mmCIF file of C-alpha atoms in Angstrom:
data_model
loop_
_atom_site.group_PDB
_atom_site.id
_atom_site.type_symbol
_atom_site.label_atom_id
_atom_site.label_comp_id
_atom_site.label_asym_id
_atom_site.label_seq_id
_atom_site.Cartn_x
_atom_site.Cartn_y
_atom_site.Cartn_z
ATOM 1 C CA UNK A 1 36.321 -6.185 82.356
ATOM 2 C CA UNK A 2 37.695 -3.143 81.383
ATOM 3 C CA UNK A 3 37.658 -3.365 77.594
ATOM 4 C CA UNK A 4 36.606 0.058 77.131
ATOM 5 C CA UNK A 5 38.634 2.106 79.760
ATOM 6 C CA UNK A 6 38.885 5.779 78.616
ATOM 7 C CA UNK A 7 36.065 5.407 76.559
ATOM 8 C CA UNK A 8 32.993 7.718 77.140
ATOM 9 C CA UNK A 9 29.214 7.090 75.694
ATOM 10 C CA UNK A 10 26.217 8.337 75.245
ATOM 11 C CA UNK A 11 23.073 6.069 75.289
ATOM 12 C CA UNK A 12 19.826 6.856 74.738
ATOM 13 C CA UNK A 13 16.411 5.350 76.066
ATOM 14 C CA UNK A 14 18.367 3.969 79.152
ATOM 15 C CA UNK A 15 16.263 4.624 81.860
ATOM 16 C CA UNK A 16 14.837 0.712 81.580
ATOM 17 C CA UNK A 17 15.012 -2.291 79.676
ATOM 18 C CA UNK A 18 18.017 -2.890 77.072
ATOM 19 C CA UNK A 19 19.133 0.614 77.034
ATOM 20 C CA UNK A 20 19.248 0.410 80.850
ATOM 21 C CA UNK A 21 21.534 -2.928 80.521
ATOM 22 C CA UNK A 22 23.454 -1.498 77.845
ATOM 23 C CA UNK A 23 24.431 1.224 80.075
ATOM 24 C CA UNK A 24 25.258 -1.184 83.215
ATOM 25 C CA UNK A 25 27.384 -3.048 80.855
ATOM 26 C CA UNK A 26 29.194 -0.328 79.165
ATOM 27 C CA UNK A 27 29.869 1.208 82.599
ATOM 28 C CA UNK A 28 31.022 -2.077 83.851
ATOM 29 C CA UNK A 29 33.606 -2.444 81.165
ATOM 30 C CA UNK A 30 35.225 1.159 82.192
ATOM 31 C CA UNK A 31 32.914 3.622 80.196
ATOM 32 C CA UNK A 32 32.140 6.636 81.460
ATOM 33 C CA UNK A 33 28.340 6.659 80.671
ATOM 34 C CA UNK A 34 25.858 9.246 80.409
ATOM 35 C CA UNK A 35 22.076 7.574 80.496
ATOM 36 C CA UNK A 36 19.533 9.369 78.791
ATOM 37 C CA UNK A 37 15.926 9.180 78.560
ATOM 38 C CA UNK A 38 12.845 11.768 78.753
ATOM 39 C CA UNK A 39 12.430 11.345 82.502
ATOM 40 C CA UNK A 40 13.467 14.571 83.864
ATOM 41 C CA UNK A 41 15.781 12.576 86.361
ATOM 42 C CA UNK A 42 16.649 9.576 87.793
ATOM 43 C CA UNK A 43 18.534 9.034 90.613
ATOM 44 C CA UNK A 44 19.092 5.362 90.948
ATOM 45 C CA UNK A 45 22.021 5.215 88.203
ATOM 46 C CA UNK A 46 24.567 5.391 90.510
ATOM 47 C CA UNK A 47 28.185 6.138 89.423
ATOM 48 C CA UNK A 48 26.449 6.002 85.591
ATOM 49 C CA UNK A 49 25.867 9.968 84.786
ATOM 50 C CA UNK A 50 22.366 10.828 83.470
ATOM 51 C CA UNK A 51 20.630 13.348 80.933
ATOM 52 C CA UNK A 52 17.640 14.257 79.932
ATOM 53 C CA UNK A 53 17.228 14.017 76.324
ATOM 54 C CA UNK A 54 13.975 13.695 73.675
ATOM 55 C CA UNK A 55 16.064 12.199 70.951
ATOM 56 C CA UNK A 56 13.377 13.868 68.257
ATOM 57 C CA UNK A 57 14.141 17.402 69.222
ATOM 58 C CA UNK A 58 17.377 18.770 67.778
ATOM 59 C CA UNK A 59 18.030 21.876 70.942
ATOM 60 C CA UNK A 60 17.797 18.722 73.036
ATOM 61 C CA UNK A 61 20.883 16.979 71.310
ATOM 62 C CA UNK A 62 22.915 19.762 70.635
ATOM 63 C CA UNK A 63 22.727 20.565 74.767
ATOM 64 C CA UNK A 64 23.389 17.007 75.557
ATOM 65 C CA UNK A 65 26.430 16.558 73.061
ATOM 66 C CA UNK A 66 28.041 19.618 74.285
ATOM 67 C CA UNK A 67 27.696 19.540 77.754
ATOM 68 C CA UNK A 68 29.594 15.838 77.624
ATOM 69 C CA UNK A 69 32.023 17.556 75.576
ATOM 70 C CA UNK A 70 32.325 20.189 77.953
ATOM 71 C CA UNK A 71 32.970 17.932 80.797
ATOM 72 C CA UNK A 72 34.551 14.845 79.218
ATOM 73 C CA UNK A 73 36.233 15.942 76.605
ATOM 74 C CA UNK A 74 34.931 13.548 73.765
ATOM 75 C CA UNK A 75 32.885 11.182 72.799
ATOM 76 C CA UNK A 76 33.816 7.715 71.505
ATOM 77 C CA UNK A 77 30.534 5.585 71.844
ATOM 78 C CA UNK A 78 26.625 6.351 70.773
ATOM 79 C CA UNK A 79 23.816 3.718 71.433
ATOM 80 C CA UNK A 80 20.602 5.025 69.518
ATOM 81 C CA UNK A 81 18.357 2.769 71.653
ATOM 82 C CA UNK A 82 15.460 5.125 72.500
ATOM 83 C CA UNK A 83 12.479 3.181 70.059
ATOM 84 C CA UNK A 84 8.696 3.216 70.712
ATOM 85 C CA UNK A 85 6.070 1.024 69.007
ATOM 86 C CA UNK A 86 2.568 2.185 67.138
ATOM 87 C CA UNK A 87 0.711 -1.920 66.719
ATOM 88 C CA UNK A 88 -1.759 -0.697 64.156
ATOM 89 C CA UNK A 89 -1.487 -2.098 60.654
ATOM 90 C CA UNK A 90 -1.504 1.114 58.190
ATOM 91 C CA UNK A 91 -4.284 1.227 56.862
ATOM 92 C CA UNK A 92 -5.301 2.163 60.724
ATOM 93 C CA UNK A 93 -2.340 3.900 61.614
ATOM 94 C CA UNK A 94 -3.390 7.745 62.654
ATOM 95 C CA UNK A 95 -1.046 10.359 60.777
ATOM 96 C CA UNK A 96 0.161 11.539 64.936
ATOM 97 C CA UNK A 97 0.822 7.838 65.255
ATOM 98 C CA UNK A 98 2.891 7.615 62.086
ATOM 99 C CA UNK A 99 4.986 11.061 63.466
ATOM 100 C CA UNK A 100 5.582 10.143 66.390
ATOM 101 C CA UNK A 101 6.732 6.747 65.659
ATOM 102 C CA UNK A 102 9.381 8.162 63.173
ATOM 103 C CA UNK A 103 9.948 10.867 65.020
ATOM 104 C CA UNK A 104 11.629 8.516 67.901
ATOM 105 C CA UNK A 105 13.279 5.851 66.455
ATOM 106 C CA UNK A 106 14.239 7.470 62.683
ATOM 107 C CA UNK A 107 14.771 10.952 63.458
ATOM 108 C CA UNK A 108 16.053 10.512 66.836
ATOM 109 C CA UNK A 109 18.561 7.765 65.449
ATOM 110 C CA UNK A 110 20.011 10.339 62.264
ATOM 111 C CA UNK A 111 19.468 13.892 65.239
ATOM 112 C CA UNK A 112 22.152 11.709 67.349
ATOM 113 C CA UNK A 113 24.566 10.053 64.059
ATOM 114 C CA UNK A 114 24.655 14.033 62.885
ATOM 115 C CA UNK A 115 25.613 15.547 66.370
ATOM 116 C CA UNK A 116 28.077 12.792 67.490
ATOM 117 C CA UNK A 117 29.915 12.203 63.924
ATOM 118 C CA UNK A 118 31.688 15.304 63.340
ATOM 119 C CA UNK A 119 33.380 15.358 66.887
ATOM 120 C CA UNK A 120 34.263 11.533 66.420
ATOM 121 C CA UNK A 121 36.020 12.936 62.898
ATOM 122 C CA UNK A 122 37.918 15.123 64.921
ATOM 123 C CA UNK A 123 39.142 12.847 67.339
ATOM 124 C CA UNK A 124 39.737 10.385 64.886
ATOM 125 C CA UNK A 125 37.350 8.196 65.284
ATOM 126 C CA UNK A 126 34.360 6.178 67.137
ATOM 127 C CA UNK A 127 31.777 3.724 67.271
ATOM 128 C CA UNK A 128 27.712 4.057 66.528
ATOM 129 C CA UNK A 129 25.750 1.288 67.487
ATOM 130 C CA UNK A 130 21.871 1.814 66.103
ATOM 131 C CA UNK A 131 19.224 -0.716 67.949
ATOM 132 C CA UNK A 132 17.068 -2.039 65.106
ATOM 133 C CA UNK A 133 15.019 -5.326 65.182
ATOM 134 C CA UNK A 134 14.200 -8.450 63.410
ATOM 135 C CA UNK A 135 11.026 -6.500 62.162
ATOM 136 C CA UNK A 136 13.900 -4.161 60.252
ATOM 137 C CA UNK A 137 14.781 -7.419 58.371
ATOM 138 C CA UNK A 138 11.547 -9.381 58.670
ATOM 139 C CA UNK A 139 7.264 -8.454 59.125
ATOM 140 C CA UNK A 140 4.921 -9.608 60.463
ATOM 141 C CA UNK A 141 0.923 -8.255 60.667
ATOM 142 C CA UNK A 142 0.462 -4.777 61.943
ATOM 143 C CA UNK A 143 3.057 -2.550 63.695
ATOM 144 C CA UNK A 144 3.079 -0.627 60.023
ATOM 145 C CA UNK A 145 5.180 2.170 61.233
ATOM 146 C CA UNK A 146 7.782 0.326 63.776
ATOM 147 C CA UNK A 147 8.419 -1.453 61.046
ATOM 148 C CA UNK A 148 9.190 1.077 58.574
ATOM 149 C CA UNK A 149 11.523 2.865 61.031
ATOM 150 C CA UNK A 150 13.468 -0.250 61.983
ATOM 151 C CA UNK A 151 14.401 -1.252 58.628
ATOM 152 C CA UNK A 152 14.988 2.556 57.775
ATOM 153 C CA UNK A 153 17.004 2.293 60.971
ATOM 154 C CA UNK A 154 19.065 -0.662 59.089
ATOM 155 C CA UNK A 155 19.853 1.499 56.057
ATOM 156 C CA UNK A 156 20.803 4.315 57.594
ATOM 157 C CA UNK A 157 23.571 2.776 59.657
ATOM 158 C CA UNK A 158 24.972 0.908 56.294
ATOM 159 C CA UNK A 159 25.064 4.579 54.572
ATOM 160 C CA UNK A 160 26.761 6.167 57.517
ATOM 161 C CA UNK A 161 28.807 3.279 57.668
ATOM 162 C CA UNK A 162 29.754 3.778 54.402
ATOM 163 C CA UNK A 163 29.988 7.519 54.417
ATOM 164 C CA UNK A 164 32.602 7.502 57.340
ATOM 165 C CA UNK A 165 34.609 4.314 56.961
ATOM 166 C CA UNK A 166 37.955 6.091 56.009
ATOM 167 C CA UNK A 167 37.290 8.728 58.991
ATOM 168 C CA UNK A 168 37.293 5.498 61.389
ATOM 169 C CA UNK A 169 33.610 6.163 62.625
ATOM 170 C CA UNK A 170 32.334 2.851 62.760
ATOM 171 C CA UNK A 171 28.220 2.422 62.152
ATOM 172 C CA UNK A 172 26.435 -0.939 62.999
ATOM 173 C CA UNK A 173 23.235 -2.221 63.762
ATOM 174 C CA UNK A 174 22.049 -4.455 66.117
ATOM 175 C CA UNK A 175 18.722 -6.490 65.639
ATOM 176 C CA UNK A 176 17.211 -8.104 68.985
ATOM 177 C CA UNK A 177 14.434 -10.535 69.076
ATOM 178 C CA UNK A 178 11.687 -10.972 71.240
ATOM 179 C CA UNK A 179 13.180 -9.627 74.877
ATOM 180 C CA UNK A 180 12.188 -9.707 77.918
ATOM 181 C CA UNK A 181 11.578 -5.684 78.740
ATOM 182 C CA UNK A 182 8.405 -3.531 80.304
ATOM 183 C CA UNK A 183 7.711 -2.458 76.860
ATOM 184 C CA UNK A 184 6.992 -6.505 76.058
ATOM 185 C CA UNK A 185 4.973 -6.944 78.967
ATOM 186 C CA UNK A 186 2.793 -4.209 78.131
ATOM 187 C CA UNK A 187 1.790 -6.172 74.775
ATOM 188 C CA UNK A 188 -0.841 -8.737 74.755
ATOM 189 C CA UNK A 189 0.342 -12.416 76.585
ATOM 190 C CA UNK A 190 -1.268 -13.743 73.018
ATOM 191 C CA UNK A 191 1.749 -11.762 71.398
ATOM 192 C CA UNK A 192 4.160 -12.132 73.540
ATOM 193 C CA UNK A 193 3.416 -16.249 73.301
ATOM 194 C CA UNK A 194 3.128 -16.600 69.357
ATOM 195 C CA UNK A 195 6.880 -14.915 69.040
ATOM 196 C CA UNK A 196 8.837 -16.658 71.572
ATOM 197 C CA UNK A 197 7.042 -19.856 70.263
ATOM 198 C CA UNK A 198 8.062 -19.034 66.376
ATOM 199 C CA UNK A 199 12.040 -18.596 67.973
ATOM 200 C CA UNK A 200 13.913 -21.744 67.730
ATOM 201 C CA UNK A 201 15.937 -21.480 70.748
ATOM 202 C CA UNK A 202 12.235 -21.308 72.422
ATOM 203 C CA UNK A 203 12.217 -18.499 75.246
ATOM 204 C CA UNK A 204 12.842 -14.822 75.154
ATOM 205 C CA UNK A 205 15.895 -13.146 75.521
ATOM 206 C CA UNK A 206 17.338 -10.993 78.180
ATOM 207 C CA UNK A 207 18.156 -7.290 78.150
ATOM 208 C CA UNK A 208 22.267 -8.322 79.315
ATOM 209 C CA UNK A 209 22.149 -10.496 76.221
ATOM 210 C CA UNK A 210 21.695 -7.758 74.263
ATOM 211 C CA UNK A 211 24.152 -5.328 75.783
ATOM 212 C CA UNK A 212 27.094 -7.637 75.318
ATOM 213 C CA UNK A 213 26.538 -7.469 71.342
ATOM 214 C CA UNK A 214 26.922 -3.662 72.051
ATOM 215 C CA UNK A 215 29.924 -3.886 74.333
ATOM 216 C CA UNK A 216 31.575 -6.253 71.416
ATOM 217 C CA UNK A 217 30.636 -3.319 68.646
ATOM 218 C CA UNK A 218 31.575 -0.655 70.658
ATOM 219 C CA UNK A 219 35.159 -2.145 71.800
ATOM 220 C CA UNK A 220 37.949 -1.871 70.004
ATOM 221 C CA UNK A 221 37.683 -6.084 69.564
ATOM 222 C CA UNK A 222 35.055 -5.211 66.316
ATOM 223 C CA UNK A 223 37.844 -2.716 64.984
ATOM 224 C CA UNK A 224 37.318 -4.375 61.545
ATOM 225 C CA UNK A 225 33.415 -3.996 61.841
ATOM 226 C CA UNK A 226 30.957 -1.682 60.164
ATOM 227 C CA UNK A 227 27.996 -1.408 57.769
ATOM 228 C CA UNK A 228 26.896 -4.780 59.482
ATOM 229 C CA UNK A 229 23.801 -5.924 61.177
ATOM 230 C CA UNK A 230 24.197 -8.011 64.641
ATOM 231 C CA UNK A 231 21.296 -10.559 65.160
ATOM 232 C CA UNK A 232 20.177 -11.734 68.752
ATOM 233 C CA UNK A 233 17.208 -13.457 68.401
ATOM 234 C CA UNK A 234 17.540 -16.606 69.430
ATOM 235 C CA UNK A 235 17.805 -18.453 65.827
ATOM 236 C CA UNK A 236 14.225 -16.372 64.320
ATOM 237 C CA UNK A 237 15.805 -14.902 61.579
ATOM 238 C CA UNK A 238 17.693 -18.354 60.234
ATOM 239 C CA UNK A 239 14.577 -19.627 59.305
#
């Protein structure tokens, strides 16, 4: 408890799933938390503050970044969770598919690293956690472009990582397996099945599972760590 008292963060694609547990957990630790997701509000946060945000539209950011400026005073923490998935392989993959694919998890992921990194300069420094996948480190048939944008997703938190090291803005990425989350259970049982059966450990994992990586990254406890990529996925990616 309480490992990141005073901090504040911003995470986006909270309003279910793992951003939703991210932002229980960061809030839980003594973050103050702003949720964000499209939904133009939700009232069933609680004491976690919420924001509407489209993490591909650029006005959108800017309003969010400064109004928790305004009222907070800084920013120390950004979760880029907000993803969304296109299944078809790419030689089926419509171009509005392809956009709006990138336009969510790339874009969205470098519009919230360029908004949040020259405030966390000026402060002297921060954490960026970026929620990849295994499927940014490993394929499998179909799902062209959610693959394409995860493992762009990887890249781009080693360069920032890179970029800002000396400025003490700290960039990692986190890779979850198959998990447990509304956007899973929308997918085909067949799907769903074949993964968890390929993952050693044998059963999906949990959305809390996930936000304790990001409560480790974001904490001053990973105060040596950046540029690197945090695997939960219950043994997949050993193989």
């Amino acid at each position: 408890m309480n490992r990141l008292d005073g901090k504040v963060a911003i995470v986006t694609g909270a309003g279910r799933g793992i951003g939703r547990a991210i932002a229980e957990a960061l809030h839980a630790e003594g973050a103050t938390t702003i949720a964000t997701s499209r939904a133009s509000s939700d009232p069933t946060f609680g004491e976690i503050h919420y924001a509407q945000l489209d993490v591909a539209d650029e006005a959108d950011w800017r309003r969010v970044v400064t109004d928790v400026l305004e009222v907070h005073g800084h920013i120390d923490i950004l979760v880029n969770n907000a993803g969304i998935i296109a299944y078809e392989p790419l030689h089926e993959l419509t171009i509005e598919d392809w956009h709006n694919v990138v336009a969510t998890n790339q874009t969205g992921v470098w519009l919230g690293m360029r908004e949040v990194v020259p405030h966390m300069i000026t402060q002297g420094g921060g954490s960026i956690v970026n929620i990849s996948s295994i499927w940014g480190s490993a394929a499998v048939g179909g799902a062209h472009a959610y693959h394409a944008t995860k493992g762009a997703v990887r890249n781009m938190s080693k360069n920032a990582a890179i970029t800002y090291a000396t400025q003490k803005v700290r960039v990692n990425s986190l890779h979850p397996g198959f998990i447990e989350t509304p956007l899973t259970d929308s997918q085909a049982p067949a799907v769903n099945e074949y993964v968890v059966s390929q993952t050693p450990m044998g059963r999906a994992g949990r959305p809390h599972e996930i936000a304790a990586g990001v409560v480790f990254l974001a904490s001053d406890e990973a105060s040596f760590v950046t540029g690197s990529e945090l695997v939960i996925d219950g043994g997949y990616l050993a193989q």
